[in-house]
mmCIF file of C-alpha atoms in Angstrom:
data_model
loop_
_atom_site.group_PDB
_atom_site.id
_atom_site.type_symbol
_atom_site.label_atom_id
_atom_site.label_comp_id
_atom_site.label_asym_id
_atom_site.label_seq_id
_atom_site.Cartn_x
_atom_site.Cartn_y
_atom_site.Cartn_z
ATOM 1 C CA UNK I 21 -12.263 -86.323 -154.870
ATOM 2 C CA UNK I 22 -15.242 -88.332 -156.090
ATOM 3 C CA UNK I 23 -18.851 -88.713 -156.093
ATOM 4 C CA UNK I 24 -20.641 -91.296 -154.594
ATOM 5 C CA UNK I 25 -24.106 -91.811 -155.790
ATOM 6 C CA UNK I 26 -25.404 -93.653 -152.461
ATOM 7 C CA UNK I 27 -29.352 -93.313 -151.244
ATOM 8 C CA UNK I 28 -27.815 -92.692 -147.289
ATOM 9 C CA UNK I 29 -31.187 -92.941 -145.559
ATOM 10 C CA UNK I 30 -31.749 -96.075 -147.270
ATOM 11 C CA UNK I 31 -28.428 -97.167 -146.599
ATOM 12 C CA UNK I 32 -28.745 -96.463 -142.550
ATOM 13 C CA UNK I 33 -32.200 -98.056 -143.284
ATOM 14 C CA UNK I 34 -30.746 -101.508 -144.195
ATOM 15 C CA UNK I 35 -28.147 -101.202 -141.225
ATOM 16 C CA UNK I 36 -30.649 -100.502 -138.986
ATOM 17 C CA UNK I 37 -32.729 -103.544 -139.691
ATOM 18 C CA UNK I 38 -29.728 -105.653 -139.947
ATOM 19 C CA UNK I 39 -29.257 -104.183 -136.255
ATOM 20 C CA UNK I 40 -32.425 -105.039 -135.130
ATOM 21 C CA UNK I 41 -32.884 -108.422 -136.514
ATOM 22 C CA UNK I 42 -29.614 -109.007 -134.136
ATOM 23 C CA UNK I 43 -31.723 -107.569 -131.034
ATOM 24 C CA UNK I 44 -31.233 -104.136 -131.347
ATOM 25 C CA UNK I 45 -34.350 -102.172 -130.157
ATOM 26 C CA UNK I 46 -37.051 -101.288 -132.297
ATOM 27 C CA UNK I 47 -36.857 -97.290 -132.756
ATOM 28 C CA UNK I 48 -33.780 -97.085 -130.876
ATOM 29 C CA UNK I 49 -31.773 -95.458 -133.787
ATOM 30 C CA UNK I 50 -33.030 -93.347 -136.524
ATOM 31 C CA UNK I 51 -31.554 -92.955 -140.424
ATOM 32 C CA UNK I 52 -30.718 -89.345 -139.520
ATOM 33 C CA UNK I 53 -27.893 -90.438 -137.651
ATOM 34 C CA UNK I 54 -24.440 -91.438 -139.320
ATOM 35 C CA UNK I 55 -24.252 -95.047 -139.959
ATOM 36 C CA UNK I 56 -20.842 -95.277 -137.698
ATOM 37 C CA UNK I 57 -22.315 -93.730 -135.475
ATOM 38 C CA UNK I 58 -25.186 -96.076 -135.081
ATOM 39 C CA UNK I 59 -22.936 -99.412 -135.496
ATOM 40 C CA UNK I 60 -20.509 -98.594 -132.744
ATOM 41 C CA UNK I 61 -23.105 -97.115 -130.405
ATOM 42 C CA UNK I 62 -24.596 -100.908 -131.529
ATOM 43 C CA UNK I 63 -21.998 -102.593 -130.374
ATOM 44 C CA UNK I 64 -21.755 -101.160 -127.317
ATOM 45 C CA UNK I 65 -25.077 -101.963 -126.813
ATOM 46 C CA UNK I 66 -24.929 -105.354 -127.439
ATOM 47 C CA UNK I 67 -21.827 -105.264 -124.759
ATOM 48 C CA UNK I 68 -22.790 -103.177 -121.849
ATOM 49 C CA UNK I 69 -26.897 -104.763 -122.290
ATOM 50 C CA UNK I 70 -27.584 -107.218 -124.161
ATOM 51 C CA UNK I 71 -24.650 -109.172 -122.917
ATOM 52 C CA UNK I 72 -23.986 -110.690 -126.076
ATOM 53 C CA UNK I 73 -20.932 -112.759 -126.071
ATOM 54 C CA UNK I 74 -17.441 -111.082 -127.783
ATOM 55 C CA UNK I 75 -17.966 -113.931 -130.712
ATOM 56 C CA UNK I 76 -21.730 -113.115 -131.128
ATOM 57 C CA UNK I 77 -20.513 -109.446 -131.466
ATOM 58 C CA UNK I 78 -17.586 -110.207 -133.599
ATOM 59 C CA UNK I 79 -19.977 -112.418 -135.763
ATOM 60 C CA UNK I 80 -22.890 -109.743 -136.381
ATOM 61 C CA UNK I 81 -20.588 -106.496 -136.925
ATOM 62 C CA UNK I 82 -18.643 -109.136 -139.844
ATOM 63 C CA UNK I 83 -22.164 -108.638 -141.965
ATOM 64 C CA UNK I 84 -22.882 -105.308 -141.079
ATOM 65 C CA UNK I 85 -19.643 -104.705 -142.291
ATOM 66 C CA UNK I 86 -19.998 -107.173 -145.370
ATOM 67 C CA UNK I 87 -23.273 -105.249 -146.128
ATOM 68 C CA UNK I 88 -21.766 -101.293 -145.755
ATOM 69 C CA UNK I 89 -18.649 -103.164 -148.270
ATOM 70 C CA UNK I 90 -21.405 -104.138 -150.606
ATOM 71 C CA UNK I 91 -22.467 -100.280 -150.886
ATOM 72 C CA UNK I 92 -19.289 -99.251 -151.194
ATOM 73 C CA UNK I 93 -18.953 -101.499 -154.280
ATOM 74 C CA UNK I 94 -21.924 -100.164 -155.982
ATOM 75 C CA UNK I 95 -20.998 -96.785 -155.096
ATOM 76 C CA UNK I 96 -17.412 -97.090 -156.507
ATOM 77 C CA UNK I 97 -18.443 -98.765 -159.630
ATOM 78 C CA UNK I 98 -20.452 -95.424 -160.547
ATOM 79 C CA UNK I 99 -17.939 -93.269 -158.934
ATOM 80 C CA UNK I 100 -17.004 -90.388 -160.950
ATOM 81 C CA UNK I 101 -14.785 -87.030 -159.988
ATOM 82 C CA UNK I 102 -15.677 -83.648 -158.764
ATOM 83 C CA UNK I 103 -15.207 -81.018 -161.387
ATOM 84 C CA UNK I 104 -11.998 -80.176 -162.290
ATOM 85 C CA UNK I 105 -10.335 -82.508 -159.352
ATOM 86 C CA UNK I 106 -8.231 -84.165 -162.296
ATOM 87 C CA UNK I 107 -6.403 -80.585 -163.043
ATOM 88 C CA UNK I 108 -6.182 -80.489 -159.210
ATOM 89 C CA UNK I 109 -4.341 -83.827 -159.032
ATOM 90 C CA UNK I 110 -2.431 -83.200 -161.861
ATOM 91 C CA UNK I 111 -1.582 -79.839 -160.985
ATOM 92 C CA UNK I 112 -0.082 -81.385 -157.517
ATOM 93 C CA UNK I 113 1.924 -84.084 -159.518
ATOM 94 C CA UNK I 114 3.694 -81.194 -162.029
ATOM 95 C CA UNK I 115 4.935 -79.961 -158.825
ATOM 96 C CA UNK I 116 6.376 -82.563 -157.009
ATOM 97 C CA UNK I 117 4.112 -83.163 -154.328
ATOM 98 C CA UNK I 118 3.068 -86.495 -152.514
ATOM 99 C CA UNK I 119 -0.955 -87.193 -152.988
ATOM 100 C CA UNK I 120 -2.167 -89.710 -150.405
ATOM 101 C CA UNK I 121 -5.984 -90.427 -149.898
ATOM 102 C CA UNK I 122 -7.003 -91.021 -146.171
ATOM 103 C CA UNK I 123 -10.225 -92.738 -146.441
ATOM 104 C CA UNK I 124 -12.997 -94.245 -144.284
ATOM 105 C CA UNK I 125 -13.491 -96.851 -147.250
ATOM 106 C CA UNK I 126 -11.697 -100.169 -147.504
ATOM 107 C CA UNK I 127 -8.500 -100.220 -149.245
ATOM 108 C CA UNK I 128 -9.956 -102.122 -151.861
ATOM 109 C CA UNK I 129 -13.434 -100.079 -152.786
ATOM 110 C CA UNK I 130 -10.926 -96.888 -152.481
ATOM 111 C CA UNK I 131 -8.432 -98.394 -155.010
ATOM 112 C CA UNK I 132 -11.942 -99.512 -157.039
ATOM 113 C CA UNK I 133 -13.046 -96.018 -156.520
ATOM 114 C CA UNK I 134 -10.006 -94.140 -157.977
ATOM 115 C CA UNK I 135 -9.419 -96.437 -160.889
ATOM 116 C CA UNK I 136 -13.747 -95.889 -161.955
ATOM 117 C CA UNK I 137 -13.324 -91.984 -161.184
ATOM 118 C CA UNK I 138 -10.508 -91.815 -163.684
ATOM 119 C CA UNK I 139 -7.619 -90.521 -160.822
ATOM 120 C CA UNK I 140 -5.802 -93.176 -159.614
ATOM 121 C CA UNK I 141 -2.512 -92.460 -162.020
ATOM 122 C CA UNK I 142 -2.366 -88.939 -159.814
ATOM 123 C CA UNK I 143 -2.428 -90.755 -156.326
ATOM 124 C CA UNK I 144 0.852 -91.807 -154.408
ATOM 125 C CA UNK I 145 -0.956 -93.810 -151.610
ATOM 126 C CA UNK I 146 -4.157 -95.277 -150.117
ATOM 127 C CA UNK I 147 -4.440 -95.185 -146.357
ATOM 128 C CA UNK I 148 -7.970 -96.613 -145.690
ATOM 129 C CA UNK I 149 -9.899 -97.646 -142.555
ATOM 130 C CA UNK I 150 -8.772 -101.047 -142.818
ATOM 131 C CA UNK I 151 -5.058 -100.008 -143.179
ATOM 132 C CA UNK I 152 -5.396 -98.898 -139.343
ATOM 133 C CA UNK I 153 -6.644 -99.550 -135.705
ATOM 134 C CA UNK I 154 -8.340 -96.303 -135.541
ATOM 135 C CA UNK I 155 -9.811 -94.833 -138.518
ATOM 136 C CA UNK I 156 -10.585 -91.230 -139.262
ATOM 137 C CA UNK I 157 -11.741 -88.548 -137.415
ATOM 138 C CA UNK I 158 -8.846 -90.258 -134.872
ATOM 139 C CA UNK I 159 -5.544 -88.395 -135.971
ATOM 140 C CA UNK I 160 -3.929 -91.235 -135.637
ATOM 141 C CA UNK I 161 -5.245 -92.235 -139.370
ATOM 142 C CA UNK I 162 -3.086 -89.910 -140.772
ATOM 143 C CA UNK I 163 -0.274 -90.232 -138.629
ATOM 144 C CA UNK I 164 0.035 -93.698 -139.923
ATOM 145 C CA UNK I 165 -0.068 -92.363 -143.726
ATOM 146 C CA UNK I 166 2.250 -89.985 -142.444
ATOM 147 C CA UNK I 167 4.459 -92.372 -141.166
ATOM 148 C CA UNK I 168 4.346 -94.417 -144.425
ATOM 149 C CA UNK I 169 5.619 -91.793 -146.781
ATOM 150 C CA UNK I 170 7.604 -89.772 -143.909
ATOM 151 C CA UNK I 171 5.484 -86.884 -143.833
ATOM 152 C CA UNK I 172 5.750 -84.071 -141.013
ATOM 153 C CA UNK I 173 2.810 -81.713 -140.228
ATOM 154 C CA UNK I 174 4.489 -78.387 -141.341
ATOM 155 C CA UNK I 175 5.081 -79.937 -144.650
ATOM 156 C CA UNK I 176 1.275 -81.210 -145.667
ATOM 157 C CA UNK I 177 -2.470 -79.607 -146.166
ATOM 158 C CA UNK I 178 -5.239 -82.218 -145.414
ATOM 159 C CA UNK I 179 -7.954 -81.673 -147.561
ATOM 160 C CA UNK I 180 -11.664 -82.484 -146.834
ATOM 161 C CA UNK I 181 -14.935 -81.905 -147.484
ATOM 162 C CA UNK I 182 -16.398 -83.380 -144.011
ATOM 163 C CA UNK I 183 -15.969 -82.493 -140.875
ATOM 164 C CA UNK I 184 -14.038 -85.568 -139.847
ATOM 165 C CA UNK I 185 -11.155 -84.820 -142.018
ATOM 166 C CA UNK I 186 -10.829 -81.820 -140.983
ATOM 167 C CA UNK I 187 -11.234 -82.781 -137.133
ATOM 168 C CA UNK I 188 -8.494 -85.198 -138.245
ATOM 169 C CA UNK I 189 -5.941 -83.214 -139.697
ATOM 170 C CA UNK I 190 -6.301 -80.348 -136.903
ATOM 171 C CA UNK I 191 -5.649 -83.737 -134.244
ATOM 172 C CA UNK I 192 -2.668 -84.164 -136.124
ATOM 173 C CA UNK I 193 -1.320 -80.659 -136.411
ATOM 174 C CA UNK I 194 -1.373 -80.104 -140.128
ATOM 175 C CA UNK I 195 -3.048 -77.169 -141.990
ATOM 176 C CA UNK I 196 -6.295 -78.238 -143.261
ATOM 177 C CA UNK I 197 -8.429 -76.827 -146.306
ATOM 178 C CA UNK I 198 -12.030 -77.376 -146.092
ATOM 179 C CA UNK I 199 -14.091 -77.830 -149.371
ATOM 180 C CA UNK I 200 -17.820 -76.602 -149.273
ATOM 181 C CA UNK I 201 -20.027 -78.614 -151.305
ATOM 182 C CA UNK I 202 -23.574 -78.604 -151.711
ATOM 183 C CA UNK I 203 -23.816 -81.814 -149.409
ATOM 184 C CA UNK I 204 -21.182 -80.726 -146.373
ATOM 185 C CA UNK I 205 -22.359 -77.036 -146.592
ATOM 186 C CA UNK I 206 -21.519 -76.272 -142.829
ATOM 187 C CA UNK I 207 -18.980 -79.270 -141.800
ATOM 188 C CA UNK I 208 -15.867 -77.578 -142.880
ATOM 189 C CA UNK I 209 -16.267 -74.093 -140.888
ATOM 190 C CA UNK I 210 -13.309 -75.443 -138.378
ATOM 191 C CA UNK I 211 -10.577 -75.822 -141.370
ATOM 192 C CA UNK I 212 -7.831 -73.301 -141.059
ATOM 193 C CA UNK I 213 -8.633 -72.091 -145.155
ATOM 194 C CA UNK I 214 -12.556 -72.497 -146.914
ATOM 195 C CA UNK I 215 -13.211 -73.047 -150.171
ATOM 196 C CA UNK I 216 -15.718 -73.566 -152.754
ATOM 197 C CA UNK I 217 -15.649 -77.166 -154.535
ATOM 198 C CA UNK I 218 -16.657 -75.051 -157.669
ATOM 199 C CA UNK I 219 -13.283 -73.080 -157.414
ATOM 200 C CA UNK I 220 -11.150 -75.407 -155.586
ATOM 201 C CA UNK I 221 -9.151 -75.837 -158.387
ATOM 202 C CA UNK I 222 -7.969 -72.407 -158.781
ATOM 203 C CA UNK I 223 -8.144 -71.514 -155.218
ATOM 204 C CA UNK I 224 -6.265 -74.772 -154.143
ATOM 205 C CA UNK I 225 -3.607 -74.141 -156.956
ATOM 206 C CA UNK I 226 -3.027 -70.923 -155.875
ATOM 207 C CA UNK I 227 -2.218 -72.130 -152.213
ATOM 208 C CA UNK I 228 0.148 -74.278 -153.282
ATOM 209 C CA UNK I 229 2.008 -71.741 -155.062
ATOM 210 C CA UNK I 230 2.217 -69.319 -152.263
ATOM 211 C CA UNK I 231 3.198 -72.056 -150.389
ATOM 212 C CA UNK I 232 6.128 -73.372 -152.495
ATOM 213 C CA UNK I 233 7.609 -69.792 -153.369
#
């Protein structure tokens, strides 16, 4: 929907020291892999041995979180929307349909997010990673949003432009469309329909159609 003008290697840079100032290893994770990836493997870490106590743990993932939060603010304070999403979105309204964002963000720097990017009057919902136990890829993300606004999976597309929300929404049984931008160029090959962020708009619209006739 929106993009996020985040330096990611500098961002896993800052969670790795964080990390390491905690007792992580020196070296033992690199900024090529995804910053979830690194925290949880972190955790477990500091678990299975380190032995760090469950407060300790609790205690040190609370500022890795409060710093990833902090980039998320900057991030959605300069967020702005991918071409042509607003026709998209307001495409999607003129026809009736329910448009709920399933995000990794907190509910807050999503809501931020939509508001700065000019789209929030088109969504229906926010489900974001603090709105559930397991956020995405875990299909039980959108299950929940699902649940909320009584969605089944014959009636929805999930739309993505990573791999994790399309790993999602094939979990969950729903159709998925994957978006190819020039940052995700090979993450959405899995999605049941591909298309180009450039055309989504017409190619997306035209979907819909097909669908609702």
């Amino acid at each position: 929907l929106v993009y996020f003008k985040i330096d990611y290697k500098e961002f896993r840079r800052k969670i790795i020291a964080l990390l390491e100032s905690k007792g992580i290893p020196s070296g033992k994770y690199t900024i090529d892999r995804p910053a979830r990836e690194t925290i949880n493997s972190a955790k477990k870490y500091m678990e299975e041995t380190l032995h760090y106590s469950s407060q300790d743990i609790k205690e040190i993932m609370n500022q890795v979180n409060a710093a990833v939060i902090e980039t998320e603010r900057v991030a959605a304070e300069q967020a702005t929307p991918v071409t042509n999403v607003d026709k998209l979105l307001q495409f999607g309204k003129q026809k009736g349909l329910l448009q709920i964002v399933v995000t990794y963000n907190t509910h807050a720097m999503a809501q931020l997010t939509l508001e700065r990017a000019g789209i929030a009057q088109y969504i229906d919902g926010v489900v974001a990673r603090d709105d559930v136990e397991n956020p995405k890829p875990d299909p039980s993300h959108i299950n929940s949003a699902a649940t909320r606004f009584n969605i089944e999976t014959d009636e929805c597309f999930m739309v993505g432009d990573h791999s994790n929300d399309i790993d999602m929404g094939k979990g969950w049984g729903c159709q998925t469309i994957g978006v190819k931008s020039q940052y995700e160029l090979n993450s959405v090959s899995d999605a049941d329909i591909i298309v180009n962020q450039e055309t989504m708009y017409e190619e997306i619209a035209r979907i819909i159609k097909s669908r609702l006739n």
